[in-house]
PDB file of N, CA and C in Angstrom:
ATOM      1  N   ALA A   1      13.798  -1.734  -2.467  1.00 53.00           N
ATOM      2  CA  ALA A   1      12.667  -2.592  -2.183  1.00 53.00           C
ATOM      3  C   ALA A   1      11.491  -2.276  -3.095  1.00 53.00           C
ATOM      4  N   ARG A   2      11.549  -1.192  -3.841  1.00 64.00           N
ATOM      5  CA  ARG A   2      10.414  -0.804  -4.660  1.00 64.00           C
ATOM      6  C   ARG A   2      10.062  -1.835  -5.741  1.00 64.00           C
ATOM      7  N   PRO A   3      11.009  -2.368  -6.530  1.00 73.00           N
ATOM      8  CA  PRO A   3      10.589  -3.346  -7.537  1.00 73.00           C
ATOM      9  C   PRO A   3      10.038  -4.633  -6.933  1.00 73.00           C
ATOM     10  N   TYR A   4      10.548  -5.031  -5.778  1.00 79.00           N
ATOM     11  CA  TYR A   4      10.036  -6.238  -5.133  1.00 79.00           C
ATOM     12  C   TYR A   4       8.601  -6.012  -4.654  1.00 79.00           C
ATOM     13  N   GLY A   5       8.346  -4.838  -4.109  1.00 84.00           N
ATOM     14  CA  GLY A   5       7.003  -4.512  -3.645  1.00 84.00           C
ATOM     15  C   GLY A   5       6.015  -4.401  -4.783  1.00 84.00           C
ATOM     16  N   GLN A   6       6.460  -3.858  -5.925  1.00 88.00           N
ATOM     17  CA  GLN A   6       5.565  -3.716  -7.072  1.00 88.00           C
ATOM     18  C   GLN A   6       5.090  -5.074  -7.570  1.00 88.00           C
ATOM     19  N   ARG A   7       6.001  -5.994  -7.723  1.00 89.00           N
ATOM     20  CA  ARG A   7       5.624  -7.319  -8.231  1.00 89.00           C
ATOM     21  C   ARG A   7       4.680  -8.022  -7.270  1.00 89.00           C
ATOM     22  N   ALA A   8       4.968  -7.930  -5.979  1.00 89.00           N
ATOM     23  CA  ALA A   8       4.112  -8.580  -4.981  1.00 89.00           C
ATOM     24  C   ALA A   8       2.718  -7.956  -4.964  1.00 89.00           C
ATOM     25  N   VAL A   9       2.647  -6.637  -5.089  1.00 91.00           N
ATOM     26  CA  VAL A   9       1.350  -5.953  -5.078  1.00 91.00           C
ATOM     27  C   VAL A   9       0.540  -6.332  -6.314  1.00 91.00           C
ATOM     28  N   LEU A  10       1.182  -6.385  -7.466  1.00 91.00           N
ATOM     29  CA  LEU A  10       0.467  -6.741  -8.691  1.00 91.00           C
ATOM     30  C   LEU A  10      -0.059  -8.183  -8.632  1.00 91.00           C
ATOM     31  N   LYS A  11       0.730  -9.089  -8.099  1.00 92.00           N
ATOM     32  CA  LYS A  11       0.269 -10.477  -7.951  1.00 92.00           C
ATOM     33  C   LYS A  11      -0.874 -10.571  -6.942  1.00 92.00           C
ATOM     34  N   PHE A  12      -0.747  -9.847  -5.825  1.00 93.00           N
ATOM     35  CA  PHE A  12      -1.795  -9.823  -4.809  1.00 93.00           C
ATOM     36  C   PHE A  12      -3.106  -9.319  -5.409  1.00 93.00           C
ATOM     37  N   ALA A  13      -3.024  -8.243  -6.183  1.00 93.00           N
ATOM     38  CA  ALA A  13      -4.223  -7.672  -6.790  1.00 93.00           C
ATOM     39  C   ALA A  13      -4.832  -8.612  -7.821  1.00 93.00           C
ATOM     40  N   ALA A  14      -3.994  -9.311  -8.577  1.00 94.00           N
ATOM     41  CA  ALA A  14      -4.504 -10.224  -9.598  1.00 94.00           C
ATOM     42  C   ALA A  14      -5.263 -11.392  -8.973  1.00 94.00           C
ATOM     43  N   TYR A  15      -4.769 -11.904  -7.870  1.00 94.00           N
ATOM     44  CA  TYR A  15      -5.400 -13.076  -7.261  1.00 94.00           C
ATOM     45  C   TYR A  15      -6.576 -12.734  -6.354  1.00 94.00           C
ATOM     46  N   THR A  16      -6.588 -11.546  -5.767  1.00 93.00           N
ATOM     47  CA  THR A  16      -7.670 -11.199  -4.852  1.00 93.00           C
ATOM     48  C   THR A  16      -8.747 -10.346  -5.503  1.00 93.00           C
ATOM     49  N   GLY A  17      -8.465  -9.798  -6.680  1.00 92.00           N
ATOM     50  CA  GLY A  17      -9.458  -8.989  -7.374  1.00 92.00           C
ATOM     51  C   GLY A  17      -9.521  -7.546  -6.922  1.00 92.00           C
ATOM     52  N   CYS A  18      -8.522  -7.068  -6.233  1.00 92.00           N
ATOM     53  CA  CYS A  18      -8.512  -5.670  -5.812  1.00 92.00           C
ATOM     54  C   CYS A  18      -7.745  -4.828  -6.837  1.00 92.00           C
ATOM     55  N   GLN A  19      -7.775  -3.529  -6.647  1.00 90.00           N
ATOM     56  CA  GLN A  19      -7.115  -2.608  -7.575  1.00 90.00           C
ATOM     57  C   GLN A  19      -5.765  -2.209  -7.006  1.00 90.00           C
ATOM     58  N   ALA A  20      -4.727  -2.258  -7.845  1.00 88.00           N
ATOM     59  CA  ALA A  20      -3.367  -1.958  -7.391  1.00 88.00           C
ATOM     60  C   ALA A  20      -2.907  -0.600  -7.915  1.00 88.00           C
ATOM     61  N   LEU A  21      -2.208   0.134  -7.068  1.00 85.00           N
ATOM     62  CA  LEU A  21      -1.529   1.369  -7.458  1.00 85.00           C
ATOM     63  C   LEU A  21      -0.039   1.122  -7.282  1.00 85.00           C
ATOM     64  N   ALA A  22       0.564   0.386  -8.202  1.00 79.00           N
ATOM     65  CA  ALA A  22       1.949  -0.020  -8.032  1.00 79.00           C
ATOM     66  C   ALA A  22       2.939   0.964  -8.638  1.00 79.00           C
ATOM     67  N   ASN A  23       2.477   1.879  -9.479  1.00 81.00           N
ATOM     68  CA  ASN A  23       3.389   2.858 -10.073  1.00 81.00           C
ATOM     69  C   ASN A  23       3.477   4.087  -9.190  1.00 81.00           C
ATOM     70  N   ARG A  24       3.965   5.163  -9.755  1.00 83.00           N
ATOM     71  CA  ARG A  24       4.096   6.406  -8.996  1.00 83.00           C
ATOM     72  C   ARG A  24       2.718   6.921  -8.616  1.00 83.00           C
ATOM     73  N   PHE A  25       2.567   7.333  -7.364  1.00 86.00           N
ATOM     74  CA  PHE A  25       1.302   7.873  -6.865  1.00 86.00           C
ATOM     75  C   PHE A  25       1.186   9.330  -7.267  1.00 86.00           C
ATOM     76  N   THR A  26       0.070   9.693  -7.880  1.00 84.00           N
ATOM     77  CA  THR A  26      -0.176  11.078  -8.258  1.00 84.00           C
ATOM     78  C   THR A  26      -0.841  11.787  -7.088  1.00 84.00           C
ATOM     79  N   PRO A  27      -0.236  12.853  -6.570  1.00 89.00           N
ATOM     80  CA  PRO A  27      -0.856  13.565  -5.448  1.00 89.00           C
ATOM     81  C   PRO A  27      -2.240  14.087  -5.826  1.00 89.00           C
ATOM     82  N   GLY A  28      -3.184  13.931  -4.924  1.00 88.00           N
ATOM     83  CA  GLY A  28      -4.550  14.353  -5.157  1.00 88.00           C
ATOM     84  C   GLY A  28      -5.448  13.242  -5.651  1.00 88.00           C
ATOM     85  N   SER A  29      -4.936  12.038  -5.776  1.00 89.00           N
ATOM     86  CA  SER A  29      -5.751  10.928  -6.285  1.00 89.00           C
ATOM     87  C   SER A  29      -6.871  10.536  -5.329  1.00 89.00           C
ATOM     88  N   PHE A  30      -6.707  10.796  -4.040  1.00 91.00           N
ATOM     89  CA  PHE A  30      -7.744  10.458  -3.066  1.00 91.00           C
ATOM     90  C   PHE A  30      -8.578  11.666  -2.661  1.00 91.00           C
ATOM     91  N   THR A  31      -8.065  12.873  -2.868  1.00 90.00           N
ATOM     92  CA  THR A  31      -8.735  14.058  -2.344  1.00 90.00           C
ATOM     93  C   THR A  31      -9.331  14.972  -3.401  1.00 90.00           C
ATOM     94  N   ASN A  32      -8.824  14.988  -4.624  1.00 89.00           N
ATOM     95  CA  ASN A  32      -9.279  15.906  -5.656  1.00 89.00           C
ATOM     96  C   ASN A  32     -10.281  15.197  -6.571  1.00 89.00           C
ATOM     97  N   HIS A  33     -11.558  15.549  -6.444  1.00 89.00           N
ATOM     98  CA  HIS A  33     -12.616  14.880  -7.206  1.00 89.00           C
ATOM     99  C   HIS A  33     -12.590  15.231  -8.694  1.00 89.00           C
ATOM    100  N   ILE A  34     -11.921  16.296  -9.059  1.00 90.00           N
ATOM    101  CA  ILE A  34     -11.931  16.767 -10.442  1.00 90.00           C
ATOM    102  C   ILE A  34     -10.961  15.982 -11.323  1.00 90.00           C
ATOM    103  N   THR A  35      -9.914  15.421 -10.750  1.00 85.00           N
ATOM    104  CA  THR A  35      -8.896  14.752 -11.558  1.00 85.00           C
ATOM    105  C   THR A  35      -9.441  13.493 -12.223  1.00 85.00           C
ATOM    106  N   ARG A  36      -8.796  13.105 -13.315  1.00 86.00           N
ATOM    107  CA  ARG A  36      -9.214  11.944 -14.093  1.00 86.00           C
ATOM    108  C   ARG A  36      -8.942  10.635 -13.344  1.00 86.00           C
ATOM    109  N   ASN A  37      -7.871  10.599 -12.576  1.00 84.00           N
ATOM    110  CA  ASN A  37      -7.505   9.360 -11.888  1.00 84.00           C
ATOM    111  C   ASN A  37      -7.933   9.370 -10.425  1.00 84.00           C
ATOM    112  N   PHE A  38      -9.075  10.001 -10.114  1.00 90.00           N
ATOM    113  CA  PHE A  38      -9.593  10.022  -8.747  1.00 90.00           C
ATOM    114  C   PHE A  38     -10.027   8.620  -8.347  1.00 90.00           C
ATOM    115  N   LYS A  39      -9.624   8.210  -7.145  1.00 90.00           N
ATOM    116  CA  LYS A  39      -9.982   6.900  -6.613  1.00 90.00           C
ATOM    117  C   LYS A  39     -10.518   7.063  -5.201  1.00 90.00           C
ATOM    118  N   GLU A  40     -11.448   6.209  -4.856  1.00 90.00           N
ATOM    119  CA  GLU A  40     -12.023   6.243  -3.518  1.00 90.00           C
ATOM    120  C   GLU A  40     -11.917   4.854  -2.897  1.00 90.00           C
ATOM    121  N   PRO A  41     -10.722   4.459  -2.437  1.00 92.00           N
ATOM    122  CA  PRO A  41     -10.554   3.104  -1.898  1.00 92.00           C
ATOM    123  C   PRO A  41     -11.162   2.965  -0.507  1.00 92.00           C
ATOM    124  N   ARG A  42     -11.458   1.722  -0.136  1.00 93.00           N
ATOM    125  CA  ARG A  42     -11.947   1.449   1.211  1.00 93.00           C
ATOM    126  C   ARG A  42     -10.815   1.108   2.165  1.00 93.00           C
ATOM    127  N   LEU A  43      -9.665   0.680   1.606  1.00 94.00           N
ATOM    128  CA  LEU A  43      -8.511   0.278   2.411  1.00 94.00           C
ATOM    129  C   LEU A  43      -7.242   0.539   1.615  1.00 94.00           C
ATOM    130  N   LEU A  44      -6.192   0.933   2.295  1.00 94.00           N
ATOM    131  CA  LEU A  44      -4.900   1.180   1.653  1.00 94.00           C
ATOM    132  C   LEU A  44      -3.855   0.295   2.327  1.00 94.00           C
ATOM    133  N   ILE A  45      -3.182  -0.531   1.519  1.00 94.00           N
ATOM    134  CA  ILE A  45      -2.103  -1.385   2.027  1.00 94.00           C
ATOM    135  C   ILE A  45      -0.814  -0.897   1.383  1.00 94.00           C
ATOM    136  N   VAL A  46       0.162  -0.519   2.193  1.00 93.00           N
ATOM    137  CA  VAL A  46       1.434  -0.014   1.667  1.00 93.00           C
ATOM    138  C   VAL A  46       2.570  -0.931   2.110  1.00 93.00           C
ATOM    139  N   THR A  47       3.567  -1.060   1.230  1.00 92.00           N
ATOM    140  CA  THR A  47       4.706  -1.911   1.519  1.00 92.00           C
ATOM    141  C   THR A  47       5.738  -1.202   2.374  1.00 92.00           C
ATOM    142  N   ASP A  48       5.971   0.081   2.104  1.00 92.00           N
ATOM    143  CA  ASP A  48       6.981   0.835   2.842  1.00 92.00           C
ATOM    144  C   ASP A  48       6.403   2.195   3.227  1.00 92.00           C
ATOM    145  N   PRO A  49       6.107   2.433   4.506  1.00 93.00           N
ATOM    146  CA  PRO A  49       5.535   3.715   4.903  1.00 93.00           C
ATOM    147  C   PRO A  49       6.455   4.909   4.629  1.00 93.00           C
ATOM    148  N   ARG A  50       7.744   4.679   4.572  1.00 92.00           N
ATOM    149  CA  ARG A  50       8.667   5.781   4.299  1.00 92.00           C
ATOM    150  C   ARG A  50       8.566   6.224   2.838  1.00 92.00           C
ATOM    151  N   MET A  51       8.466   5.269   1.918  1.00 90.00           N
ATOM    152  CA  MET A  51       8.373   5.596   0.494  1.00 90.00           C
ATOM    153  C   MET A  51       6.967   6.055   0.104  1.00 90.00           C
ATOM    154  N   ASP A  52       5.958   5.587   0.823  1.00 91.00           N
ATOM    155  CA  ASP A  52       4.569   5.899   0.486  1.00 91.00           C
ATOM    156  C   ASP A  52       3.964   6.892   1.468  1.00 91.00           C
ATOM    157  N   ALA A  53       4.697   7.913   1.817  1.00 93.00           N
ATOM    158  CA  ALA A  53       4.209   8.900   2.785  1.00 93.00           C
ATOM    159  C   ALA A  53       3.064   9.736   2.218  1.00 93.00           C
ATOM    160  N   GLN A  54       3.121  10.082   0.938  1.00 93.00           N
ATOM    161  CA  GLN A  54       2.072  10.904   0.327  1.00 93.00           C
ATOM    162  C   GLN A  54       0.714  10.195   0.305  1.00 93.00           C
ATOM    163  N   PRO A  55       0.624   8.944  -0.165  1.00 94.00           N
ATOM    164  CA  PRO A  55      -0.689   8.283  -0.109  1.00 94.00           C
ATOM    165  C   PRO A  55      -1.204   8.073   1.309  1.00 94.00           C
ATOM    166  N   ILE A  56      -0.312   7.835   2.256  1.00 95.00           N
ATOM    167  CA  ILE A  56      -0.751   7.655   3.646  1.00 95.00           C
ATOM    168  C   ILE A  56      -1.323   8.957   4.191  1.00 95.00           C
ATOM    169  N   THR A  57      -0.681  10.071   3.884  1.00 95.00           N
ATOM    170  CA  THR A  57      -1.174  11.371   4.341  1.00 95.00           C
ATOM    171  C   THR A  57      -2.532  11.687   3.727  1.00 95.00           C
ATOM    172  N   GLU A  58      -2.673  11.452   2.432  1.00 94.00           N
ATOM    173  CA  GLU A  58      -3.962  11.710   1.778  1.00 94.00           C
ATOM    174  C   GLU A  58      -5.052  10.781   2.293  1.00 94.00           C
ATOM    175  N   ALA A  59      -4.707   9.552   2.603  1.00 94.00           N
ATOM    176  CA  ALA A  59      -5.694   8.625   3.157  1.00 94.00           C
ATOM    177  C   ALA A  59      -6.182   9.109   4.518  1.00 94.00           C
ATOM    178  N   SER A  60      -5.313   9.752   5.270  1.00 95.00           N
ATOM    179  CA  SER A  60      -5.735  10.278   6.569  1.00 95.00           C
ATOM    180  C   SER A  60      -6.709  11.444   6.408  1.00 95.00           C
ATOM    181  N   TYR A  61      -6.608  12.193   5.312  1.00 94.00           N
ATOM    182  CA  TYR A  61      -7.529  13.312   5.073  1.00 94.00           C
ATOM    183  C   TYR A  61      -8.952  12.837   4.816  1.00 94.00           C
ATOM    184  N   VAL A  62      -9.101  11.696   4.163  1.00 94.00           N
ATOM    185  CA  VAL A  62     -10.434  11.208   3.794  1.00 94.00           C
ATOM    186  C   VAL A  62     -10.836   9.970   4.591  1.00 94.00           C
ATOM    187  N   ASN A  63     -10.172   9.714   5.697  1.00 95.00           N
ATOM    188  CA  ASN A  63     -10.505   8.636   6.638  1.00 95.00           C
ATOM    189  C   ASN A  63     -10.491   7.248   6.004  1.00 95.00           C
ATOM    190  N   ILE A  64      -9.438   6.959   5.259  1.00 95.00           N
ATOM    191  CA  ILE A  64      -9.239   5.628   4.697  1.00 95.00           C
ATOM    192  C   ILE A  64      -8.290   4.875   5.629  1.00 95.00           C
ATOM    193  N   PRO A  65      -8.659   3.692   6.102  1.00 97.00           N
ATOM    194  CA  PRO A  65      -7.740   2.945   6.973  1.00 97.00           C
ATOM    195  C   PRO A  65      -6.498   2.482   6.209  1.00 97.00           C
ATOM    196  N   VAL A  66      -5.366   2.494   6.899  1.00 96.00           N
ATOM    197  CA  VAL A  66      -4.077   2.175   6.286  1.00 96.00           C
ATOM    198  C   VAL A  66      -3.453   0.990   7.016  1.00 96.00           C
ATOM    199  N   ILE A  67      -3.064  -0.024   6.232  1.00 96.00           N
ATOM    200  CA  ILE A  67      -2.284  -1.148   6.740  1.00 96.00           C
ATOM    201  C   ILE A  67      -0.895  -1.027   6.128  1.00 96.00           C
ATOM    202  N   ALA A  68       0.138  -1.091   6.936  1.00 96.00           N
ATOM    203  CA  ALA A  68       1.501  -0.913   6.443  1.00 96.00           C
ATOM    204  C   ALA A  68       2.385  -2.071   6.881  1.00 96.00           C
ATOM    205  N   LEU A  69       3.248  -2.497   5.964  1.00 94.00           N
ATOM    206  CA  LEU A  69       4.290  -3.454   6.310  1.00 94.00           C
ATOM    207  C   LEU A  69       5.435  -2.632   6.883  1.00 94.00           C
ATOM    208  N   ALA A  70       5.657  -2.744   8.168  1.00 94.00           N
ATOM    209  CA  ALA A  70       6.569  -1.832   8.852  1.00 94.00           C
ATOM    210  C   ALA A  70       7.820  -2.541   9.333  1.00 94.00           C
ATOM    211  N   ASN A  71       8.944  -1.922   9.067  1.00 93.00           N
ATOM    212  CA  ASN A  71      10.229  -2.347   9.581  1.00 93.00           C
ATOM    213  C   ASN A  71      10.420  -1.684  10.938  1.00 93.00           C
ATOM    214  N   SER A  72      11.513  -1.926  11.598  1.00 93.00           N
ATOM    215  CA  SER A  72      11.730  -1.330  12.919  1.00 93.00           C
ATOM    216  C   SER A  72      11.983   0.174  12.844  1.00 93.00           C
ATOM    217  N   ASP A  73      12.370   0.694  11.682  1.00 93.00           N
ATOM    218  CA  ASP A  73      12.635   2.127  11.554  1.00 93.00           C
ATOM    219  C   ASP A  73      11.577   2.855  10.718  1.00 93.00           C
ATOM    220  N   SER A  74      10.424   2.227  10.490  1.00 93.00           N
ATOM    221  CA  SER A  74       9.380   2.839   9.665  1.00 93.00           C
ATOM    222  C   SER A  74       8.584   3.861  10.463  1.00 93.00           C
ATOM    223  N   PRO A  75       8.267   5.013   9.843  1.00 95.00           N
ATOM    224  CA  PRO A  75       7.399   5.980  10.531  1.00 95.00           C
ATOM    225  C   PRO A  75       5.956   5.483  10.519  1.00 95.00           C
ATOM    226  N   LEU A  76       5.287   5.554  11.652  1.00 95.00           N
ATOM    227  CA  LEU A  76       3.937   5.020  11.769  1.00 95.00           C
ATOM    228  C   LEU A  76       2.882   6.108  11.936  1.00 95.00           C
ATOM    229  N   LYS A  77       3.189   7.315  11.516  1.00 95.00           N
ATOM    230  CA  LYS A  77       2.213   8.398  11.592  1.00 95.00           C
ATOM    231  C   LYS A  77       1.119   8.142  10.560  1.00 95.00           C
ATOM    232  N   PHE A  78      -0.125   8.198  10.966  1.00 95.00           N
ATOM    233  CA  PHE A  78      -1.323   7.963  10.154  1.00 95.00           C
ATOM    234  C   PHE A  78      -1.489   6.506   9.726  1.00 95.00           C
ATOM    235  N   VAL A  79      -0.728   5.581  10.282  1.00 97.00           N
ATOM    236  CA  VAL A  79      -0.882   4.159   9.975  1.00 97.00           C
ATOM    237  C   VAL A  79      -1.788   3.546  11.040  1.00 97.00           C
ATOM    238  N   ASP A  80      -2.844   2.866  10.608  1.00 96.00           N
ATOM    239  CA  ASP A  80      -3.792   2.276  11.547  1.00 96.00           C
ATOM    240  C   ASP A  80      -3.343   0.905  12.042  1.00 96.00           C
ATOM    241  N   VAL A  81      -2.882   0.047  11.127  1.00 96.00           N
ATOM    242  CA  VAL A  81      -2.415  -1.280  11.494  1.00 96.00           C
ATOM    243  C   VAL A  81      -1.026  -1.471  10.900  1.00 96.00           C
ATOM    244  N   ALA A  82      -0.052  -1.770  11.743  1.00 96.00           N
ATOM    245  CA  ALA A  82       1.314  -2.022  11.278  1.00 96.00           C
ATOM    246  C   ALA A  82       1.607  -3.509  11.409  1.00 96.00           C
ATOM    247  N   ILE A  83       2.034  -4.117  10.294  1.00 96.00           N
ATOM    248  CA  ILE A  83       2.433  -5.516  10.308  1.00 96.00           C
ATOM    249  C   ILE A  83       3.957  -5.539  10.410  1.00 96.00           C
ATOM    250  N   PRO A  84       4.509  -5.964  11.545  1.00 96.00           N
ATOM    251  CA  PRO A  84       5.974  -5.949  11.680  1.00 96.00           C
ATOM    252  C   PRO A  84       6.608  -7.042  10.840  1.00 96.00           C
ATOM    253  N   CYS A  85       7.466  -6.619   9.929  1.00 94.00           N
ATOM    254  CA  CYS A  85       8.151  -7.560   9.046  1.00 94.00           C
ATOM    255  C   CYS A  85       9.342  -6.853   8.406  1.00 94.00           C
ATOM    256  N   ASN A  86      10.120  -7.615   7.684  1.00 93.00           N
ATOM    257  CA  ASN A  86      11.230  -7.058   6.922  1.00 93.00           C
ATOM    258  C   ASN A  86      10.665  -6.602   5.583  1.00 93.00           C
ATOM    259  N   ASN A  87      10.558  -5.286   5.383  1.00 91.00           N
ATOM    260  CA  ASN A  87      10.016  -4.801   4.122  1.00 91.00           C
ATOM    261  C   ASN A  87      11.120  -4.386   3.147  1.00 91.00           C
ATOM    262  N   ARG A  88      12.288  -4.965   3.279  1.00 90.00           N
ATOM    263  CA  ARG A  88      13.407  -4.681   2.375  1.00 90.00           C
ATOM    264  C   ARG A  88      13.728  -5.855   1.444  1.00 90.00           C
ATOM    265  N   GLY A  89      13.453  -7.079   1.864  1.00 90.00           N
ATOM    266  CA  GLY A  89      13.808  -8.246   1.064  1.00 90.00           C
ATOM    267  C   GLY A  89      12.642  -8.755   0.234  1.00 90.00           C
ATOM    268  N   LYS A  90      12.956  -9.257  -0.962  1.00 89.00           N
ATOM    269  CA  LYS A  90      11.884  -9.691  -1.860  1.00 89.00           C
ATOM    270  C   LYS A  90      11.163 -10.927  -1.342  1.00 89.00           C
ATOM    271  N   HIS A  91      11.858 -11.828  -0.685  1.00 93.00           N
ATOM    272  CA  HIS A  91      11.201 -13.036  -0.174  1.00 93.00           C
ATOM    273  C   HIS A  91      10.280 -12.697   0.996  1.00 93.00           C
ATOM    274  N   SER A  92      10.698 -11.770   1.832  1.00 94.00           N
ATOM    275  CA  SER A  92       9.881 -11.365   2.969  1.00 94.00           C
ATOM    276  C   SER A  92       8.613 -10.651   2.512  1.00 94.00           C
ATOM    277  N   ILE A  93       8.741  -9.743   1.548  1.00 94.00           N
ATOM    278  CA  ILE A  93       7.574  -9.022   1.038  1.00 94.00           C
ATOM    279  C   ILE A  93       6.609  -9.994   0.353  1.00 94.00           C
ATOM    280  N   GLY A  94       7.165 -10.896  -0.442  1.00 93.00           N
ATOM    281  CA  GLY A  94       6.332 -11.884  -1.114  1.00 93.00           C
ATOM    282  C   GLY A  94       5.588 -12.771  -0.137  1.00 93.00           C
ATOM    283  N   LEU A  95       6.264 -13.185   0.931  1.00 95.00           N
ATOM    284  CA  LEU A  95       5.635 -14.037   1.941  1.00 95.00           C
ATOM    285  C   LEU A  95       4.487 -13.313   2.641  1.00 95.00           C
ATOM    286  N   ILE A  96       4.688 -12.064   3.006  1.00 95.00           N
ATOM    287  CA  ILE A  96       3.643 -11.312   3.701  1.00 95.00           C
ATOM    288  C   ILE A  96       2.426 -11.115   2.795  1.00 95.00           C
ATOM    289  N   TYR A  97       2.651 -10.762   1.526  1.00 94.00           N
ATOM    290  CA  TYR A  97       1.511 -10.595   0.615  1.00 94.00           C
ATOM    291  C   TYR A  97       0.828 -11.935   0.341  1.00 94.00           C
ATOM    292  N   TRP A  98       1.571 -13.029   0.313  1.00 95.00           N
ATOM    293  CA  TRP A  98       0.974 -14.350   0.153  1.00 95.00           C
ATOM    294  C   TRP A  98       0.085 -14.669   1.348  1.00 95.00           C
ATOM    295  N   MET A  99       0.565 -14.351   2.554  1.00 95.00           N
ATOM    296  CA  MET A  99      -0.231 -14.596   3.757  1.00 95.00           C
ATOM    297  C   MET A  99      -1.489 -13.736   3.772  1.00 95.00           C
ATOM    298  N   LEU A 100      -1.363 -12.470   3.341  1.00 95.00           N
ATOM    299  CA  LEU A 100      -2.536 -11.605   3.258  1.00 95.00           C
ATOM    300  C   LEU A 100      -3.542 -12.144   2.242  1.00 95.00           C
ATOM    301  N   ALA A 101      -3.053 -12.619   1.093  1.00 95.00           N
ATOM    302  CA  ALA A 101      -3.954 -13.159   0.076  1.00 95.00           C
ATOM    303  C   ALA A 101      -4.677 -14.407   0.600  1.00 95.00           C
ATOM    304  N   ARG A 102      -3.979 -15.243   1.355  1.00 94.00           N
ATOM    305  CA  ARG A 102      -4.625 -16.413   1.946  1.00 94.00           C
ATOM    306  C   ARG A 102      -5.729 -16.023   2.909  1.00 94.00           C
ATOM    307  N   GLU A 103      -5.518 -14.955   3.668  1.00 93.00           N
ATOM    308  CA  GLU A 103      -6.537 -14.509   4.613  1.00 93.00           C
ATOM    309  C   GLU A 103      -7.738 -13.896   3.896  1.00 93.00           C
ATOM    310  N   VAL A 104      -7.492 -13.227   2.777  1.00 89.00           N
ATOM    311  CA  VAL A 104      -8.590 -12.606   2.028  1.00 89.00           C
ATOM    312  C   VAL A 104      -9.426 -13.681   1.344  1.00 89.00           C
ATOM    313  N   LEU A 105      -8.751 -14.678   0.774  1.00 86.00           N
ATOM    314  CA  LEU A 105      -9.483 -15.723   0.044  1.00 86.00           C
ATOM    315  C   LEU A 105      -9.908 -16.778   1.009  1.00 86.00           C
TER     316      LEU A 105
END
């Protein structure tokens, strides 16, 4: 599901004007102020909580709210809002990000 999520996230970011972290997450990006790629987001949206456990954990350290597209077997530790959906299929992921973009715009 990773390539499907990457494309949907990049399109979502392009149309809504937000910043996307679609590649590999570097540990310490939210907590280590000294690093070059330090980011301070106001909201974190993840496609798969199982694959994105590191950013979710770091977001909990600095009190960043997390929205996750959650399947029935997804871990919901440190997730603030879970959107129940199929986060394995490309059409399902695309539809959810399209709906989110419509709500933002």
